[in-house]
């Protein structure tokens, strides 16, 4: 997804005129227009959340209704992922309750298919009230692993293992009457 961000004017931008800003395309960055009432909560590295329990270390990513941050849990001395949901979606997201119910499911598969829910809390900010969901940080994505591979492919044994894990995870979700779909 291509998004816009703007860079500040430099001495080399004299031909643009005084006070003019230049927009330049940056890949894989959320749309800055979503930082408005009802949208994303503005965070930056070093910010602290939930009464200083979590310190933001880096941005992991974003989606249609959230930004995800790597943070340090200062109480437990471990890294966590903090998903901060947009204010508009915070009242209707069921993600935390779904994760919690999957953790307690009698048919729960081996550990690791569903990340445990560590914590939830609310953040009040200039764009509204935002639900925040804390889980362990994920490892490398399949896309990144494939890109890091020397040949851009997985060995057959690795590919079979990944496929088996995906099938196992999807079968578990379906057994709990949960399906994933886009909004």
CSV table of C-alpha atoms in Angstrom, one decimal:
chain,number,residue,atom,x,y,z
A,1,UNK,CA,0.0,0.0,0.0
A,2,UNK,CA,1.5,3.4,-1.0
A,3,UNK,CA,0.9,6.2,1.3
A,4,UNK,CA,1.8,9.9,1.5
A,5,UNK,CA,4.1,11.7,3.9
A,6,UNK,CA,5.7,15.0,3.5
A,7,UNK,CA,9.3,16.1,3.9
A,8,UNK,CA,10.4,19.4,5.1
A,9,UNK,CA,11.8,22.0,2.7
A,10,UNK,CA,15.6,22.0,2.3
A,11,UNK,CA,18.0,24.6,0.7
A,12,UNK,CA,17.9,22.5,-2.5
A,13,UNK,CA,14.1,23.1,-2.7
A,14,UNK,CA,14.4,26.8,-3.4
A,15,UNK,CA,12.6,26.5,-6.7
A,16,UNK,CA,9.5,25.5,-4.8
A,17,UNK,CA,9.1,28.8,-3.1
A,18,UNK,CA,9.3,29.8,0.5
A,19,UNK,CA,7.1,27.9,3.0
A,20,UNK,CA,6.1,25.2,0.5
A,21,UNK,CA,6.2,21.6,1.5
A,22,UNK,CA,6.9,18.7,-0.8
A,23,UNK,CA,5.1,15.4,-0.7
A,24,UNK,CA,7.1,12.3,-1.4
A,25,UNK,CA,5.9,8.7,-1.6
A,26,UNK,CA,7.1,6.3,1.1
A,27,UNK,CA,6.0,2.7,0.8
A,28,UNK,CA,4.5,0.7,3.7
A,29,UNK,CA,3.6,3.8,5.8
A,30,UNK,CA,0.1,4.4,7.1
A,31,UNK,CA,-1.9,7.2,5.6
A,32,UNK,CA,-1.3,10.4,7.7
A,33,UNK,CA,-4.9,11.5,7.1
A,34,UNK,CA,-5.9,8.7,9.5
A,35,UNK,CA,-4.3,10.6,12.4
A,36,UNK,CA,-7.5,12.6,13.1
A,37,UNK,CA,-10.4,12.2,15.5
A,38,UNK,CA,-11.7,8.7,15.3
A,39,UNK,CA,-8.5,7.4,13.7
A,40,UNK,CA,-5.0,6.3,14.8
A,41,UNK,CA,-3.5,7.3,18.1
A,42,UNK,CA,-0.2,9.3,17.6
A,43,UNK,CA,2.7,7.5,19.2
A,44,UNK,CA,6.4,7.7,18.9
A,45,UNK,CA,9.5,5.8,20.1
A,46,UNK,CA,10.0,6.5,23.8
A,47,UNK,CA,6.3,7.1,24.7
A,48,UNK,CA,5.0,5.3,27.7
A,49,UNK,CA,1.6,3.6,27.9
A,50,UNK,CA,-0.7,2.2,30.6
A,51,UNK,CA,0.7,4.3,33.6
A,52,UNK,CA,4.3,3.8,32.4
A,53,UNK,CA,4.1,0.0,32.2
A,54,UNK,CA,5.0,-0.2,28.5
A,55,UNK,CA,7.7,1.9,26.8
A,56,UNK,CA,7.5,2.1,23.0
A,57,UNK,CA,10.6,0.8,21.3
A,58,UNK,CA,9.8,0.7,17.5
A,59,UNK,CA,6.9,0.5,15.1
A,60,UNK,CA,6.1,-3.0,13.9
A,61,UNK,CA,3.4,-2.1,11.4
A,62,UNK,CA,-0.1,-0.9,10.7
A,63,UNK,CA,-3.4,-2.0,9.4
A,64,UNK,CA,-6.8,-0.7,8.4
A,65,UNK,CA,-7.8,-0.2,12.0
A,66,UNK,CA,-4.6,-0.2,14.1
A,67,UNK,CA,-0.9,0.5,14.5
A,68,UNK,CA,1.3,-2.1,16.1
A,69,UNK,CA,4.3,-1.2,18.3
A,70,UNK,CA,7.2,-3.1,19.8
A,71,UNK,CA,7.3,-2.1,23.5
A,72,UNK,CA,9.2,-3.0,26.6
A,73,UNK,CA,7.0,-4.3,29.5
A,74,UNK,CA,8.8,-2.6,32.4
A,75,UNK,CA,7.0,-4.7,35.0
A,76,UNK,CA,7.9,-8.1,33.5
A,77,UNK,CA,11.2,-7.0,31.8
A,78,UNK,CA,10.2,-8.4,28.4
A,79,UNK,CA,9.3,-7.3,24.9
A,80,UNK,CA,5.7,-7.2,23.8
A,81,UNK,CA,3.6,-6.1,20.8
A,82,UNK,CA,1.0,-3.4,21.6
A,83,UNK,CA,-1.8,-3.1,19.0
A,84,UNK,CA,-3.4,0.3,19.4
A,85,UNK,CA,-6.8,0.3,17.7
A,86,UNK,CA,-8.3,3.3,16.0
A,87,UNK,CA,-10.8,5.2,18.2
A,88,UNK,CA,-13.7,4.5,15.7
A,89,UNK,CA,-13.0,0.7,15.9
A,90,UNK,CA,-12.1,0.5,19.6
A,91,UNK,CA,-15.7,0.1,20.8
A,92,UNK,CA,-16.6,-2.7,18.4
A,93,UNK,CA,-13.4,-4.8,18.2
A,94,UNK,CA,-13.7,-8.3,19.7
A,95,UNK,CA,-10.1,-9.3,19.1
A,96,UNK,CA,-9.1,-9.4,22.8
A,97,UNK,CA,-12.1,-11.5,23.8
A,98,UNK,CA,-11.6,-13.9,20.8
A,99,UNK,CA,-7.9,-14.4,21.7
A,100,UNK,CA,-8.9,-15.0,25.3
A,101,UNK,CA,-11.6,-17.5,24.4
A,102,UNK,CA,-9.3,-19.4,22.1
A,103,UNK,CA,-6.7,-19.7,24.9
A,104,UNK,CA,-9.3,-21.4,27.0
A,105,UNK,CA,-10.7,-23.7,24.3
A,106,UNK,CA,-10.7,-27.4,25.2
A,107,UNK,CA,-9.5,-28.3,21.7
A,108,UNK,CA,-6.6,-25.8,21.9
A,109,UNK,CA,-3.8,-27.1,19.7
A,110,UNK,CA,-0.2,-27.0,20.8
A,111,UNK,CA,1.2,-23.8,22.1
A,112,UNK,CA,2.1,-21.1,19.6
A,113,UNK,CA,-0.8,-21.3,17.2
A,114,UNK,CA,-2.7,-18.6,19.1
A,115,UNK,CA,-0.6,-15.9,20.8
A,116,UNK,CA,-1.5,-15.5,24.4
A,117,UNK,CA,-3.3,-12.3,25.5
A,118,UNK,CA,-1.0,-10.5,28.0
A,119,UNK,CA,-3.0,-7.4,28.7
A,120,UNK,CA,-5.5,-4.9,27.4
A,121,UNK,CA,-5.9,-1.3,28.4
A,122,UNK,CA,-7.3,2.0,27.0
A,123,UNK,CA,-5.4,5.1,25.8
A,124,UNK,CA,-7.0,8.5,25.8
A,125,UNK,CA,-5.6,10.8,23.2
A,126,UNK,CA,-6.3,13.7,20.9
A,127,UNK,CA,-8.1,11.4,18.4
A,128,UNK,CA,-10.3,9.6,21.0
A,129,UNK,CA,-10.2,6.6,23.2
A,130,UNK,CA,-8.2,3.7,21.9
A,131,UNK,CA,-8.3,0.0,23.0
A,132,UNK,CA,-4.9,-1.5,23.2
A,133,UNK,CA,-4.1,-5.2,23.0
A,134,UNK,CA,-0.8,-6.6,24.3
A,135,UNK,CA,0.6,-10.0,23.0
A,136,UNK,CA,4.1,-11.4,22.6
A,137,UNK,CA,5.8,-10.0,19.5
A,138,UNK,CA,5.6,-12.2,16.4
A,139,UNK,CA,8.6,-13.5,14.7
A,140,UNK,CA,9.6,-12.8,11.2
A,141,UNK,CA,6.8,-12.8,8.7
A,142,UNK,CA,6.7,-15.5,6.0
A,143,UNK,CA,7.2,-12.8,3.3
A,144,UNK,CA,10.3,-11.5,5.1
A,145,UNK,CA,11.7,-15.0,5.6
A,146,UNK,CA,11.2,-15.8,1.9
A,147,UNK,CA,12.9,-12.5,0.9
A,148,UNK,CA,15.8,-13.2,3.3
A,149,UNK,CA,16.3,-16.6,1.7
A,150,UNK,CA,19.2,-16.9,-0.6
A,151,UNK,CA,17.0,-18.1,-3.5
A,152,UNK,CA,13.7,-16.5,-2.5
A,153,UNK,CA,12.2,-20.0,-1.9
A,154,UNK,CA,11.7,-22.3,1.1
A,155,UNK,CA,13.2,-25.7,1.0
A,156,UNK,CA,10.5,-28.4,0.5
A,157,UNK,CA,10.7,-29.6,4.1
A,158,UNK,CA,10.3,-26.1,5.5
A,159,UNK,CA,7.4,-25.3,3.1
A,160,UNK,CA,5.6,-28.5,4.1
A,161,UNK,CA,6.0,-27.6,7.8
A,162,UNK,CA,4.7,-24.1,7.2
A,163,UNK,CA,1.7,-25.4,5.3
A,164,UNK,CA,0.9,-28.0,8.0
A,165,UNK,CA,1.0,-25.3,10.7
A,166,UNK,CA,-1.3,-23.0,8.7
A,167,UNK,CA,-3.8,-25.9,8.1
A,168,UNK,CA,-3.6,-26.8,11.7
A,169,UNK,CA,-4.2,-23.2,12.8
A,170,UNK,CA,-7.1,-22.6,10.4
A,171,UNK,CA,-8.7,-26.0,11.3
A,172,UNK,CA,-8.5,-25.0,15.0
A,173,UNK,CA,-10.2,-21.6,14.3
A,174,UNK,CA,-12.9,-23.2,12.3
A,175,UNK,CA,-13.5,-25.8,15.1
A,176,UNK,CA,-14.1,-22.8,17.4
A,177,UNK,CA,-16.5,-21.3,14.8
A,178,UNK,CA,-14.2,-18.5,13.9
A,179,UNK,CA,-13.4,-17.4,10.4
A,180,UNK,CA,-11.1,-14.5,9.3
A,181,UNK,CA,-12.3,-12.0,6.7
A,182,UNK,CA,-11.5,-8.6,5.5
A,183,UNK,CA,-13.5,-5.5,6.3
